[in-house]
Short mmCIF file of C-alpha atoms and ligand atoms in Angstrom, two decimals:
data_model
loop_
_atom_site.label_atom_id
_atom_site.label_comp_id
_atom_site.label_asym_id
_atom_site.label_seq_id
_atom_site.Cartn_x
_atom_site.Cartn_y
_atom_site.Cartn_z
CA UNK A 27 -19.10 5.81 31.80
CA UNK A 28 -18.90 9.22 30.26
CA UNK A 29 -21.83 10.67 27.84
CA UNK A 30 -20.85 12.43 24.61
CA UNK A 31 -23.60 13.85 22.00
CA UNK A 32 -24.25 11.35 18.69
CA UNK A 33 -22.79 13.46 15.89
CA UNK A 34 -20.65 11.95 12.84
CA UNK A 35 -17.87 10.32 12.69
CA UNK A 36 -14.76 12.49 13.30
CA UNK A 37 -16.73 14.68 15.09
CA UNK A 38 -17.95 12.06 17.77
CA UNK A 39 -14.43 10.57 18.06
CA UNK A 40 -13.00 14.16 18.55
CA UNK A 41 -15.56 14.76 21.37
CA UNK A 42 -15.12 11.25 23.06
CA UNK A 43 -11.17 11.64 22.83
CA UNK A 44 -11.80 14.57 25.02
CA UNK A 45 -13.25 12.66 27.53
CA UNK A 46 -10.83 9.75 27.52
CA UNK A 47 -8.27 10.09 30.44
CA UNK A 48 -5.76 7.63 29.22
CA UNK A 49 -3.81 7.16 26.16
CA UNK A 50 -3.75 5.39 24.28
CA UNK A 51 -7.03 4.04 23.50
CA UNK A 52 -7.87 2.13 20.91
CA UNK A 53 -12.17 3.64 21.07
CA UNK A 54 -14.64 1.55 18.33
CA UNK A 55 -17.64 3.77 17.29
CA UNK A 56 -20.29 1.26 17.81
CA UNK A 57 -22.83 3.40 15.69
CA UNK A 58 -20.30 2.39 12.70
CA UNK A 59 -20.77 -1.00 13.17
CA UNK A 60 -24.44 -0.58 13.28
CA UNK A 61 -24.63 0.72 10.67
CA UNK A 62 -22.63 -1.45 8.10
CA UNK A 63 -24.76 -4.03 9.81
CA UNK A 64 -27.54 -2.30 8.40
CA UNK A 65 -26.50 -2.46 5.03
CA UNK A 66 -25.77 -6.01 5.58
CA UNK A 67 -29.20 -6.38 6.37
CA UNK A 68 -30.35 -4.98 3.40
CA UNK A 69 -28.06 -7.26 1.09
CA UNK A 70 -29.99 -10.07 3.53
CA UNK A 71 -33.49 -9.14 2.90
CA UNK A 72 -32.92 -8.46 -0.99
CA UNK A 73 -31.14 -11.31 -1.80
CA UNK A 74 -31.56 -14.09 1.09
CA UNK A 75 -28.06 -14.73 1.95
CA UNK A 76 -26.98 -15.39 5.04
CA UNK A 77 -24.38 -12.83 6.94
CA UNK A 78 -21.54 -13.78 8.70
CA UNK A 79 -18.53 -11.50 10.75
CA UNK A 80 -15.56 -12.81 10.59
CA UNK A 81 -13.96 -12.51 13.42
CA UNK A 82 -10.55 -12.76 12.76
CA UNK A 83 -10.78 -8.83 12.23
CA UNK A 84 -11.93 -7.79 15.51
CA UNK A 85 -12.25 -10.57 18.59
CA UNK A 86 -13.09 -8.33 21.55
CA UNK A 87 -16.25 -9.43 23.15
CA UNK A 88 -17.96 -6.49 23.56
CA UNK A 89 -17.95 -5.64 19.85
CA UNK A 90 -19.06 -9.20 19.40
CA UNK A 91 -21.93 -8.89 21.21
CA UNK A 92 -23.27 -6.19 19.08
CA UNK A 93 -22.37 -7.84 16.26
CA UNK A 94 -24.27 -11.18 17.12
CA UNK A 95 -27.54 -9.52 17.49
CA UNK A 96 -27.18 -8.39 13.90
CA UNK A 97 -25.46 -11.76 11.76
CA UNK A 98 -26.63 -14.99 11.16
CA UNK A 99 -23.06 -16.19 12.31
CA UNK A 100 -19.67 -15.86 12.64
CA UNK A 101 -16.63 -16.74 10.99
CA UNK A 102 -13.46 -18.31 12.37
CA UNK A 103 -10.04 -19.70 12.02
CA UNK A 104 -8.73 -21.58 14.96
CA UNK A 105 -9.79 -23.21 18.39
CA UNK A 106 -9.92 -20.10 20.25
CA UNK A 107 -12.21 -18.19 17.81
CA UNK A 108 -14.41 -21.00 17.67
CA UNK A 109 -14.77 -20.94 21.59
CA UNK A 110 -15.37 -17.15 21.50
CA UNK A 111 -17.37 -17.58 19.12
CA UNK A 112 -19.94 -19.85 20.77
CA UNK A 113 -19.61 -18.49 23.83
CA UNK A 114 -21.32 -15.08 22.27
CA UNK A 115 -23.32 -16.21 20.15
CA UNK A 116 -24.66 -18.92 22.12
CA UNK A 117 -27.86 -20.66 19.59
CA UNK A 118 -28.80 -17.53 17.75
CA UNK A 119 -26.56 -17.98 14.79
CA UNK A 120 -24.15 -20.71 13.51
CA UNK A 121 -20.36 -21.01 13.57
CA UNK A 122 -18.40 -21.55 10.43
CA UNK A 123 -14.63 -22.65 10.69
CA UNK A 124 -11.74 -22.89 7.98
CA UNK A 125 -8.16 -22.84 8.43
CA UNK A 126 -4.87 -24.69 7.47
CA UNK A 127 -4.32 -25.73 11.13
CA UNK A 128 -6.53 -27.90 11.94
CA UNK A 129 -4.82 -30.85 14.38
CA UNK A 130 -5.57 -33.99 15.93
CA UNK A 131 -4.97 -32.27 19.66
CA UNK A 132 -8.14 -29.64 19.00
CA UNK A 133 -10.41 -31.26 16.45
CA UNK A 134 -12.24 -32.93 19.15
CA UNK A 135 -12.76 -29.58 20.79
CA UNK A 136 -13.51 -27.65 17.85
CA UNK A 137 -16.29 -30.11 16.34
CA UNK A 138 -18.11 -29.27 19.83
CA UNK A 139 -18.19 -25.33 18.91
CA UNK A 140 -18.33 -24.86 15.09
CA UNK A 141 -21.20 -26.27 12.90
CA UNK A 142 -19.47 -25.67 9.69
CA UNK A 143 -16.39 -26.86 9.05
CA UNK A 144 -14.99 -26.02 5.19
CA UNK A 145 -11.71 -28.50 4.82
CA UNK A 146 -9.07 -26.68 3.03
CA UNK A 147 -7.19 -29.48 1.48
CA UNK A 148 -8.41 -32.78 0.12
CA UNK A 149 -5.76 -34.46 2.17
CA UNK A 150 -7.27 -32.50 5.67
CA UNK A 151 -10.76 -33.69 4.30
CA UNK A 152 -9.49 -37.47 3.89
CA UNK A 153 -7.65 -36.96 6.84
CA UNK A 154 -10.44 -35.98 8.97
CA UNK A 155 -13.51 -37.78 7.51
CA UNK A 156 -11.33 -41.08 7.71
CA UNK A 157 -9.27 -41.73 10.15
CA UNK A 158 -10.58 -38.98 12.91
CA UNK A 159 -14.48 -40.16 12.43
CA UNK A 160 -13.47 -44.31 13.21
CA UNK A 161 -10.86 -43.58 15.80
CA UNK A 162 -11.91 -40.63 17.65
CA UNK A 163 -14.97 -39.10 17.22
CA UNK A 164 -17.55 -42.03 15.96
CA UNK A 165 -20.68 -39.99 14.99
CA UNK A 166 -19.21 -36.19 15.92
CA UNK A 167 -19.02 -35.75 12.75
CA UNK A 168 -22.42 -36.24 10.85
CA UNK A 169 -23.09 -33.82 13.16
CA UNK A 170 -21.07 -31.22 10.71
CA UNK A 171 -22.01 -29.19 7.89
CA UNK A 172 -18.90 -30.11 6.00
CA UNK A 173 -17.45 -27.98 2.99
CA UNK A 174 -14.28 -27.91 1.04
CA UNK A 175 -12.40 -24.21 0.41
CA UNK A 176 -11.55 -24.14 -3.04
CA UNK A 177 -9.16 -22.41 -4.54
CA UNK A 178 -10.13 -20.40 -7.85
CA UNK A 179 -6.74 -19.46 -8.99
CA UNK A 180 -7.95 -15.74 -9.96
CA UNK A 181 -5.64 -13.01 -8.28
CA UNK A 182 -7.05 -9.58 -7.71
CA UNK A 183 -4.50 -8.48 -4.37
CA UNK A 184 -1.20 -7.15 -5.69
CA UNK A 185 1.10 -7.96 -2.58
CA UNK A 186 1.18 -11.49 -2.81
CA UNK A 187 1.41 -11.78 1.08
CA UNK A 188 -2.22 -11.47 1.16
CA UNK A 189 -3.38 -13.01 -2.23
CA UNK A 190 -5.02 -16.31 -1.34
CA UNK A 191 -4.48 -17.37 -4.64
CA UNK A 192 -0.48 -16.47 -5.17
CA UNK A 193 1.86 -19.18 -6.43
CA UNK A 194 2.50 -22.16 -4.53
CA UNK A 195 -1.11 -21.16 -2.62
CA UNK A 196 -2.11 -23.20 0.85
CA UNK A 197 -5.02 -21.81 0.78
CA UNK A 198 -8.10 -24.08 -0.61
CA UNK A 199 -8.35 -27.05 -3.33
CA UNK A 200 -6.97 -25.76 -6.61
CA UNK A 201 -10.56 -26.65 -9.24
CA UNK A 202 -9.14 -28.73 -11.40
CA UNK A 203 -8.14 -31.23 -8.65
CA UNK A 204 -12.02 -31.10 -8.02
CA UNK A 205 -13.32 -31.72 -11.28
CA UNK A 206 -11.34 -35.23 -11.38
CA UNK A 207 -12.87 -36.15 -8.27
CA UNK A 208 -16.51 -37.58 -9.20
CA UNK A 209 -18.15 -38.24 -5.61
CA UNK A 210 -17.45 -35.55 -2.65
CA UNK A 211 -19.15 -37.93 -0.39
CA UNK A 212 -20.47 -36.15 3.01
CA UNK A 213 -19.31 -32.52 1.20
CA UNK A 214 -22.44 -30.18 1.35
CA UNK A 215 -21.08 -26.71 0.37
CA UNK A 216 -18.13 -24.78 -1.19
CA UNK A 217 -16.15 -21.95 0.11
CA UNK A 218 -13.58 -19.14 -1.44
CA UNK A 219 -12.15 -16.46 -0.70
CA UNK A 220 -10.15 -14.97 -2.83
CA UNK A 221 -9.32 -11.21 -2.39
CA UNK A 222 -8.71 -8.04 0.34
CA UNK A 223 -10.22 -4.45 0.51
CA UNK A 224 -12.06 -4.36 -2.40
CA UNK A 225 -14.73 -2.24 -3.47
CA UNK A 226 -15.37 -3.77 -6.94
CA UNK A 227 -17.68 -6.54 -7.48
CA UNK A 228 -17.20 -6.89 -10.82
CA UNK A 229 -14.13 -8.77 -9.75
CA UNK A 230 -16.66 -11.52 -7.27
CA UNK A 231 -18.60 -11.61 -10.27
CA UNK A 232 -15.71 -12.79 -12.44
CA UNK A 233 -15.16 -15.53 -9.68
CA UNK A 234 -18.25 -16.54 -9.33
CA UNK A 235 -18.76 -16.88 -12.92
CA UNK A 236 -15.69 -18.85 -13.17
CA UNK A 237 -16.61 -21.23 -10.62
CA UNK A 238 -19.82 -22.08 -11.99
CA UNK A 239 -18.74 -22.45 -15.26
CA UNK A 240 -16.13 -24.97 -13.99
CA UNK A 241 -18.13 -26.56 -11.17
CA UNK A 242 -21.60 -26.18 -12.33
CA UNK A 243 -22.10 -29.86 -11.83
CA UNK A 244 -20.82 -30.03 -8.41
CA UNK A 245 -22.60 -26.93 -7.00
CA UNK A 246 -26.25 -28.20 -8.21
CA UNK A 247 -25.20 -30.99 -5.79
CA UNK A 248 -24.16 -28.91 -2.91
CA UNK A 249 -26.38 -27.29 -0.16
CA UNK A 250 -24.47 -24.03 0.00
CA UNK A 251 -21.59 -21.90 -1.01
CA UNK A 252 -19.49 -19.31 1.17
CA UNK A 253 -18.36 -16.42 -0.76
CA UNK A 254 -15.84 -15.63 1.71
CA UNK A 255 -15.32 -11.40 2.64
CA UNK A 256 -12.57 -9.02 1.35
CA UNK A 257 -15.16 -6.51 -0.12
CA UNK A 258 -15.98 -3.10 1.22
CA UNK A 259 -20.08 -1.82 0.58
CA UNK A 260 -19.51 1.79 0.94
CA UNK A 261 -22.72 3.27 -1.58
CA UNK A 262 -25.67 1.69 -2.70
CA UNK A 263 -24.17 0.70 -6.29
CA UNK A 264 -21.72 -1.82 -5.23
CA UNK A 265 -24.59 -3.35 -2.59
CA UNK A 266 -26.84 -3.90 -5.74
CA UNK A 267 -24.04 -5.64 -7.53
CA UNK A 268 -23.28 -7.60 -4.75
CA UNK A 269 -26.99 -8.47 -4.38
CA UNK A 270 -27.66 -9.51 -7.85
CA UNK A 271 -24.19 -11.74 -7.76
CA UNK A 272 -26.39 -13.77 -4.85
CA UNK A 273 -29.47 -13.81 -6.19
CA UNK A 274 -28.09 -14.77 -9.63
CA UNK A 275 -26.64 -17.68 -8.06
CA UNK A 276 -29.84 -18.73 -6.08
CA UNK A 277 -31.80 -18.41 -9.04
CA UNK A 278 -29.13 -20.95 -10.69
CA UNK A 279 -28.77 -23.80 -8.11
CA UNK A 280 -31.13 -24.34 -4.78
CA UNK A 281 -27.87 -22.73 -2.31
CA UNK A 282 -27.85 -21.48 0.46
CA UNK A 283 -25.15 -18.40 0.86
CA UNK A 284 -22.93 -17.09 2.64
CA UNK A 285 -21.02 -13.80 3.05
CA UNK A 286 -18.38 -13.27 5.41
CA UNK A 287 -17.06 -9.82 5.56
CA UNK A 288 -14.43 -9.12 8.57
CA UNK A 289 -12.79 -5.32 8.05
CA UNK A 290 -15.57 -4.13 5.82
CA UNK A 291 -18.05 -4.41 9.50
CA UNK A 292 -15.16 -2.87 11.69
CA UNK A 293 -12.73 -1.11 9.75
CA UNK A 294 -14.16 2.43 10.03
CA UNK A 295 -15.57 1.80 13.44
CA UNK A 296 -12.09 1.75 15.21
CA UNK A 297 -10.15 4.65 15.99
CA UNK A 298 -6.50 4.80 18.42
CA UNK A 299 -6.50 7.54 20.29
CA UNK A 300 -2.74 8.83 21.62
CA UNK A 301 -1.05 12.05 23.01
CA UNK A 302 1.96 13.45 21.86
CA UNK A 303 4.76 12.95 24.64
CA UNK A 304 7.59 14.58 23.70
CA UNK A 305 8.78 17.52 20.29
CA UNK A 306 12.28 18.15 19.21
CA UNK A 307 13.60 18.57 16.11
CA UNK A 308 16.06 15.91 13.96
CA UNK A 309 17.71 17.03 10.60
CA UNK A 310 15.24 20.44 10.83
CA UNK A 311 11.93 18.54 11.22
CA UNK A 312 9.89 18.71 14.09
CA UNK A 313 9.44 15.10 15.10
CA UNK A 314 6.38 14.65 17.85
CA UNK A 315 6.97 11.52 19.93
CA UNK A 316 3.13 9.65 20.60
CA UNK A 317 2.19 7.36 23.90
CA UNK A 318 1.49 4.80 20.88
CA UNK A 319 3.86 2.85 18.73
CA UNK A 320 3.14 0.97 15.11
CA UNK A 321 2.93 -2.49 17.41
CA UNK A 322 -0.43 -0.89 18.36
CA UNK A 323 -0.79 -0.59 14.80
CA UNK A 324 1.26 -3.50 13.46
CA UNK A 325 -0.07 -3.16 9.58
CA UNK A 326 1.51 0.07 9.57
CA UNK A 327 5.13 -1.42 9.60
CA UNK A 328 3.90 -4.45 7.75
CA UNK A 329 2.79 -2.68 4.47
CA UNK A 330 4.60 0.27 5.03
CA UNK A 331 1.36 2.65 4.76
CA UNK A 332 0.49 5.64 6.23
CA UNK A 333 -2.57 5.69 8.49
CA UNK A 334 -5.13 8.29 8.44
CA UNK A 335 -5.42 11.03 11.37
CA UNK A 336 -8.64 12.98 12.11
CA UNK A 337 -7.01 15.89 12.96
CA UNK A 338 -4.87 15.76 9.53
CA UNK A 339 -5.17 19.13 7.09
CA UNK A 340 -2.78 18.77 4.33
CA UNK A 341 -3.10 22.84 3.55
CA UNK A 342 -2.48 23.16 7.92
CA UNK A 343 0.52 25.21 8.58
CA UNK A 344 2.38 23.08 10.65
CA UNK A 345 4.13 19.68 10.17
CA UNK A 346 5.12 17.17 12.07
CA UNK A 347 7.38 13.78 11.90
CA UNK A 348 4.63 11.56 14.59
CA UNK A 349 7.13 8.70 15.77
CA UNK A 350 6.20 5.45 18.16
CA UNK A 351 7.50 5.62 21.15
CA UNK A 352 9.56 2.19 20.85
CA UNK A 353 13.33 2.26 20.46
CA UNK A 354 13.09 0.66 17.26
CA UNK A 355 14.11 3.51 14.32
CA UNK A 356 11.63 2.50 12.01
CA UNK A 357 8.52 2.97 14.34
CA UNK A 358 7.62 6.16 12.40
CA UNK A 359 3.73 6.86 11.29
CA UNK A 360 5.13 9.62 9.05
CA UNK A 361 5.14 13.21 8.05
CA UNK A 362 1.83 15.13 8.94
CA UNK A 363 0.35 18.67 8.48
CA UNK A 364 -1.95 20.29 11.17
CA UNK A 365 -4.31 23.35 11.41
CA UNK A 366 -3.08 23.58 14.69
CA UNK A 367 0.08 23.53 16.37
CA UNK A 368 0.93 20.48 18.24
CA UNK A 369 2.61 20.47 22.05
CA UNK A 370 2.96 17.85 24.61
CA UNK A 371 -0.28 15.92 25.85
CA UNK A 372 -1.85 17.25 22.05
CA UNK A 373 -4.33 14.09 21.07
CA UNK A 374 -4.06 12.61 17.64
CA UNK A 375 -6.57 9.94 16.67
CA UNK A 376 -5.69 7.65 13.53
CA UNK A 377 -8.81 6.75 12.11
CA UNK A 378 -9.86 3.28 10.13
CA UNK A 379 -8.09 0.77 12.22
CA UNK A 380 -10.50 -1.12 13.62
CA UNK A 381 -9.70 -4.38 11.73
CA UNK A 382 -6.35 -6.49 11.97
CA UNK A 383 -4.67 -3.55 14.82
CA UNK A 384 -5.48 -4.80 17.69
CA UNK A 385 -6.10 -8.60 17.21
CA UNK A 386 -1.90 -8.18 16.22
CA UNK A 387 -0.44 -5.51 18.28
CA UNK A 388 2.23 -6.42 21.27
CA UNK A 389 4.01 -5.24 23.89
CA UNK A 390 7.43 -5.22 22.44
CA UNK A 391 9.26 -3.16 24.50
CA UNK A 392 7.31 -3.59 27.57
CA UNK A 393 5.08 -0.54 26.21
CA UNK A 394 1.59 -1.78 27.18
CA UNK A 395 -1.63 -2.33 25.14
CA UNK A 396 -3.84 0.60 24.77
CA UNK A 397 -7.41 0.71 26.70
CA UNK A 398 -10.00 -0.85 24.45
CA UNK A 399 -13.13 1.62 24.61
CA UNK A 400 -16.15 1.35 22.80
CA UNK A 401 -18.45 4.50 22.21
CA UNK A 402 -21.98 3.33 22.48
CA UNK A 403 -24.41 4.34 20.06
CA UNK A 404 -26.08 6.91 22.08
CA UNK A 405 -22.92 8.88 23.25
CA UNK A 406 -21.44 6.84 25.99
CA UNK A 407 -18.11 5.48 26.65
CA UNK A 408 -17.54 2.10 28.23
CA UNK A 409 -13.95 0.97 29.47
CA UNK A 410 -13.99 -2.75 27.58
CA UNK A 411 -10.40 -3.81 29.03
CA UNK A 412 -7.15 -1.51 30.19
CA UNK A 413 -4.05 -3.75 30.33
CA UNK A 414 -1.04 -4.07 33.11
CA UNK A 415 1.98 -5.16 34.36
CA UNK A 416 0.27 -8.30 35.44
CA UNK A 417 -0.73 -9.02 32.07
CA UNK A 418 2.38 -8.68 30.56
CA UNK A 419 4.33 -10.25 33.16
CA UNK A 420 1.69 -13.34 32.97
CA UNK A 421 1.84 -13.10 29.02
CA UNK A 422 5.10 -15.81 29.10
C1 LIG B 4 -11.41 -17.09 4.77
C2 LIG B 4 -11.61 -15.66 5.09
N1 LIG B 4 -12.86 -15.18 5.15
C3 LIG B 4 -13.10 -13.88 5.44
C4 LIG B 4 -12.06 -13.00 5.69
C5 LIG B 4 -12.39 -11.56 6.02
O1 LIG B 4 -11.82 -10.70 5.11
P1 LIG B 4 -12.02 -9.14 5.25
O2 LIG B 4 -11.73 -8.76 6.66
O3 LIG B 4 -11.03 -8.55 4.31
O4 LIG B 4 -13.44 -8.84 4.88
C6 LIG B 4 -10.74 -13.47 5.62
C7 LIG B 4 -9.60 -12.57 5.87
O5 LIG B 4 -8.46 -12.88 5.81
C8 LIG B 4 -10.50 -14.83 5.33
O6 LIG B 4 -9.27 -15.33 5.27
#
């Protein structure tokens, strides 16, 4: 454990980057967390929803257990989350589960962790309040809070990899099938989810408005309603909206609900800090080879974007070409400018990854994982996990 001084962002990741021995390191500022969790709060105490993390955006434990302290649950998508899940959170806060995968082989398991369960298809629902209740289970199942995911069909994401409502969707009961359907027997709540990275709640507003205009019936029926996360609070504006959206809701029908944010708790907080391992030049640019490679940072490849570095100055003197270390062409981060001049064992620290990096990055060339390090609130730095050959060589 190694103390560095609280200061603000950059700064405090520039001073604990110093003190890290090996790269890379993926390092998660838990002062971020706390304090998105604070605003959280405040959307909680103003408008009396409930706040959940979902974890699909960060899943190491020790960020968990923060985070648990703070929420009224968590989020999650398969067996394993729902385990983790528990296991941290014990009986402070409640577990809420959706997904497309749900199978006969870990139903039985997952009905033990989770105490929401929001089917995502009729057919899962009739498949699982049916058969799996007489055959299987017996009771389990009253035990559940169940909900349906519904799809509202409104499309706000652009790349329709990541638009829950694109054509041919699998994500959620389109409404119309709904509004044919006159009893939801044993359904208590709804959920959506319908967009990514967004700071504009004018666009939840226009789904929520839509789904009560088409479900209005249905929802003064239901016990609660799950938002879903995708949106970013970053000033005090968009937290209003956000909290007059809920309490315009609860002041319609008696719900209780939910938020679920994921990236918009842990995005800022995480930070992967490399060294550069190697300069030459190709086609008269300097290229700077790093310790890291985009499959610590597999969104980089997958939307082709270009990740934000602390040290970054786009008026600095010097650029640089800041390539993975992989042997695959394409593992490029991209062209850079710096204050200062970059040589071998120089740190750079992309900022903002602290949701969807790590819970995907491999070991594809036998590089290993970076360090997971989390810089506690009042300076410190704790070694969560560093990874080895035994790890990879026990991975298949
Ligand atoms: C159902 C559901 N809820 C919540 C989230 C969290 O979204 P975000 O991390 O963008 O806030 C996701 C992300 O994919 C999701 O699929």
């Amino acid at each position: 454990m190694i103390s560095v001084s609280k200061k603000v962002d950059s700064e405090r990741i520039l001073i604990a980057s110093d003190k890290i021995n090996q790269t890379p390191a993926f390092v998660y500022d838990e002062s971020v967390i706390i304090d998105r969790l604070a605003a959280l709060s405040e959307v909680k105490k103003n408008s009396g929803c409930q706040i959940l993390y979902s974890i699909k955006a960060a899943t190491m434990r020790g960020l968990l257990e923060t985070i648990a302290n703070r929420v009224d649950g968590f989020s999650v998508s398969s067996l394993f989350e729902c385990q983790i899940a528990r296991e941290i959170i014990g009986d402070r806060g409640t577990v809420h589960l959706t997904t497309p995968g749900l199978r006969d082989d870990e139903f039985g398991s997952i009905v033990e962790y989770v105490d929401y369960i929001s089917f995502n298809s009729l057919s899962q629902w009739q498949y699982y309040q049916g058969h799996i209740q007489k055959d299987i289970l017996g009771d389990e199942i009253q035990k559940l809070n169940c909900g349906l995911r519904i799809n509202p069909e409104i499309s706000f994401v652009k790349d329709e990899r990541y638009d829950p409502c694109r054509k041919y969707s699998k994500l959620g009961v389109p409404i119309p099938e709904l509004e044919n359907i006159k009893h939801l027997e044993n359904i208590q709540g709804l959920h959506l989810h319908n967009n990514c990275e967004s700071s504009d709640y004018t666009e939840l507003k226009q789904t929520v408005d839509h789904v009560c205009l088409l479900l209005g019936q249905t929802l003064e029926r239901m016990q609660w309603i799950n938002l879903g996360g995708g949106y970013f609070i970053d000033n005090e504006k968009q937290q209003h909206e956000l909290e007059q959206i809920i309490q315009d809701l609860k002041d319609t029908y008696t719900l209780d609900v939910f938020i679920e944010p994921g990236k918009g708790i842990v995005g800022s907080a995480g930070s992967l800090v490399s060294s550069v391992i190697d300069m030459f030049e190709s086609d008269g640019k300097q290229v700077a080879i790093l310790d890291t490679t985009v499959n610590h940072l597999p969104e980089v490849f997958e939307y082709q974007y270009k990740p934000e570095i602390v040290q970054e100055n786009s008026e600095g003197g010097y650029e640089y070409r800041l390539a993975g270390c992989s042997c695959l062409s394409g593992d490029m981060f991209g062209d850079y400018r710096f204050e200062q001049v970059l040589s071998i064992g120089s740190r750079v620290i992309f900022k903002n990854v602290g949701a969807y990096m790590f819970v995907k990055a491999n070991t594809f060339n036998g590089i290993n994982l970076p360090a997971v390090i989390i810089l506690k609130s009042d300076g410190v730095l704790v070694l969560q996990k560093e990874f080895s050959y035994a790890d990879f060589r026990g991975k298949y």
